[in-house]
Short mmCIF file of C-alpha atoms in Angstrom, two decimals:
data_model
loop_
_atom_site.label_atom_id
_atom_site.label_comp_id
_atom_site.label_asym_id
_atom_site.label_seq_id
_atom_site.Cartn_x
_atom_site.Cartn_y
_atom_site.Cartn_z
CA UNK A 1 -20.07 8.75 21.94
CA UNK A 2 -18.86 6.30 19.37
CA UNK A 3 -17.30 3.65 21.32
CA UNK A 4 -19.61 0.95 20.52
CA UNK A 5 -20.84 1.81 17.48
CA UNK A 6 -20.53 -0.35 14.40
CA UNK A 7 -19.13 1.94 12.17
CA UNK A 8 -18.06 1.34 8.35
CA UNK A 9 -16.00 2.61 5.49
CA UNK A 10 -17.46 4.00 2.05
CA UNK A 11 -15.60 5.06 -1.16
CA UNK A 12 -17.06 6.12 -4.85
CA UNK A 13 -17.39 4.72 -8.20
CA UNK A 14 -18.53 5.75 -11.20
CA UNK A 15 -20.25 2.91 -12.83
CA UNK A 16 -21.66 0.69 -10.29
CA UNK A 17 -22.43 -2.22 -12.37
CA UNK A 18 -18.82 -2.32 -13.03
CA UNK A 19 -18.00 -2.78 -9.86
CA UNK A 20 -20.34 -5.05 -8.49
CA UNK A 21 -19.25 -7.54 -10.91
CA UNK A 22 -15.57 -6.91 -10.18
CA UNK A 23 -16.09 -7.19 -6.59
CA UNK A 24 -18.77 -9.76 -6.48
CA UNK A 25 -18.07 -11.71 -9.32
CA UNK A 26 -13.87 -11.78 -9.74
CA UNK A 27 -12.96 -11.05 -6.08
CA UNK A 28 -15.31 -13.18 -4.84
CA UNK A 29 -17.10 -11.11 -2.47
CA UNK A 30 -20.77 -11.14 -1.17
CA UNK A 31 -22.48 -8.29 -2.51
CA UNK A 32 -25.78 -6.63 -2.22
CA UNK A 33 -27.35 -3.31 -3.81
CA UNK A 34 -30.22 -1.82 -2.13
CA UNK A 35 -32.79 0.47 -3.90
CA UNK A 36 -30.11 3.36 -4.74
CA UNK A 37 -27.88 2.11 -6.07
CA UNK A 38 -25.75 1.65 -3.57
CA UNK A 39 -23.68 -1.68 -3.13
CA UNK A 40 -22.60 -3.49 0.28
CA UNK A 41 -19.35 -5.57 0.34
CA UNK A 42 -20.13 -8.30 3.03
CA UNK A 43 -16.77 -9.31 4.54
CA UNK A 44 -16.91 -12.64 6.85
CA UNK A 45 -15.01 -10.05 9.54
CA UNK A 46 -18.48 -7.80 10.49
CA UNK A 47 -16.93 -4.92 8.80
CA UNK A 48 -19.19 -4.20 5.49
CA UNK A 49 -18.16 -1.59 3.54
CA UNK A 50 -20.38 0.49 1.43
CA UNK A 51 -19.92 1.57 -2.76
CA UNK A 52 -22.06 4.48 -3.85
CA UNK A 53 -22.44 5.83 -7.30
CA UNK A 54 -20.80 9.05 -8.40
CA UNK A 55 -20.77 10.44 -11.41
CA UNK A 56 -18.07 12.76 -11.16
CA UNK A 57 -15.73 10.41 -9.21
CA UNK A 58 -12.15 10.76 -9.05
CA UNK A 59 -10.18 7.62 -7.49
CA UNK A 60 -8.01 8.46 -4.27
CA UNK A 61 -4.89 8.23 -4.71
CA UNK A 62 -3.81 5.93 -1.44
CA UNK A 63 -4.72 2.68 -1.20
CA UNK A 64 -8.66 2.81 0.13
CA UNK A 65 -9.03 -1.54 0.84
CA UNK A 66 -6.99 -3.79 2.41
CA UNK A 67 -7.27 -7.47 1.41
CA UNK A 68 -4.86 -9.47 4.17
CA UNK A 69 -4.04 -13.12 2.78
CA UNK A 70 -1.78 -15.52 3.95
CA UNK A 71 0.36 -16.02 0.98
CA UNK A 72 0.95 -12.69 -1.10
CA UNK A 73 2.59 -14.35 -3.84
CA UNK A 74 -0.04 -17.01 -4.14
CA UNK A 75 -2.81 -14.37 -4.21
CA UNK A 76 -0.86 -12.11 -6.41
CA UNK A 77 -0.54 -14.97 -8.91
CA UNK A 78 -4.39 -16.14 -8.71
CA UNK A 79 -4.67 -12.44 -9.33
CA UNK A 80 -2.77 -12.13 -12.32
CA UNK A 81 -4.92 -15.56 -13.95
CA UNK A 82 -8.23 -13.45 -13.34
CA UNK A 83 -6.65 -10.61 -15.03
CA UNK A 84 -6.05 -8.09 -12.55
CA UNK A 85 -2.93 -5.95 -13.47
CA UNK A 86 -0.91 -4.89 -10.15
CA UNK A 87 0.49 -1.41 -10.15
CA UNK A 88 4.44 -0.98 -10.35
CA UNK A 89 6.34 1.48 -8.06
CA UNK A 90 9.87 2.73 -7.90
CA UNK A 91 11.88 3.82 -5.00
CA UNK A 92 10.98 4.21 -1.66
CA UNK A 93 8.28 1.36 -2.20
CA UNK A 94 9.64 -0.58 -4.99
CA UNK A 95 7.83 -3.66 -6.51
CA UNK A 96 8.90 -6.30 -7.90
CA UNK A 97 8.36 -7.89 -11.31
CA UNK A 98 5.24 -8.60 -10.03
CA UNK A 99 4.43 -5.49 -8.42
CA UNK A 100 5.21 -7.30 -4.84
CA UNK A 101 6.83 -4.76 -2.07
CA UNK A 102 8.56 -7.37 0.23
CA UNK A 103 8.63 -6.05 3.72
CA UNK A 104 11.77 -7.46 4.51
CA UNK A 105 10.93 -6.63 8.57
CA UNK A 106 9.70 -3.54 7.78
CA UNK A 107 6.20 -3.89 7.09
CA UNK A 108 4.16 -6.73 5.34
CA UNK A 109 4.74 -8.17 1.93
CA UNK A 110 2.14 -6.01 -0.13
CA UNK A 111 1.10 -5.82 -3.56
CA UNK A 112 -0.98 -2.65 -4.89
CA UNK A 113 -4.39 -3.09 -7.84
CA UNK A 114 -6.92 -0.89 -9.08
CA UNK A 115 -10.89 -1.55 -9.53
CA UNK A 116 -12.62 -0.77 -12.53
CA UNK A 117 -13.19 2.90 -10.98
CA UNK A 118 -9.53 3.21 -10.28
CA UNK A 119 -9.45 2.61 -6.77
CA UNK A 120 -6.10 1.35 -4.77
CA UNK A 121 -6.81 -1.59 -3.21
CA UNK A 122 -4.31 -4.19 -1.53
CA UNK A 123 -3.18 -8.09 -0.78
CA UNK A 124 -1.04 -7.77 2.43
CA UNK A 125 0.90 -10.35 4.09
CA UNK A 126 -1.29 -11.38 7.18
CA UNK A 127 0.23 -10.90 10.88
#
């Protein structure tokens, strides 16, 4: 039934204008809002992903975006210059200093933020 459909991802935030400027204007990626209010993240992969406002939102509490880059540390510290704070986590996923899991063959290199709403989102090592 949905084998070839293009489907997409949604999550909630509570001020939208908030988030259209974090997303559009310090991440850098191409958004539109349609007539409700709703906002489309257009990623150069096909996969848009959809922001709709909620008043009562509550952030999830897993990471709800992945952002894969080539360099972690280099995106981690162009980051940090546009003021984006990365979340800090002790053991079993400890960060870094600056908030950097290393993978060590595990898993990717992969550093945890929040968006104005308070949702997880990630820079991972690519593959």
């Amino acid at each position: 039934m949905f084998k070839n459909t293009k489907a997409f991802s949604g999550f909630s935030a509570n001020d939208i204008q908030k988030a259209k400027e974090f997303y559009g204007d310090k991440l850098g990626i191409e958004v539109s809002e349609n007539a409700m209010g709703i906002l489309t993240l257009h990623f150069k992969g096909g996969n848009d992903v959809i922001i709709y406002p909620k008043p009562n939102h509550q952030p999830a509490t897993f990471t709800i975006l992945n952002f894969p880059v080539p360099d972690v540390e280099q995106a981690v510290d162009e980051l940090i210059k546009l003021g984006i704070t990365f979340e800090q986590y002790g053991e079993p996923i400890k960060t870094n200093a600056k908030g950097i899991l290393k993978g060590n063959g595990n898993g990717p290199d992969i550093a945890w933020f929040k968006d104005p709403a308070g949702n997880i989102l990630s820079v991972l090592q690519q593959a």
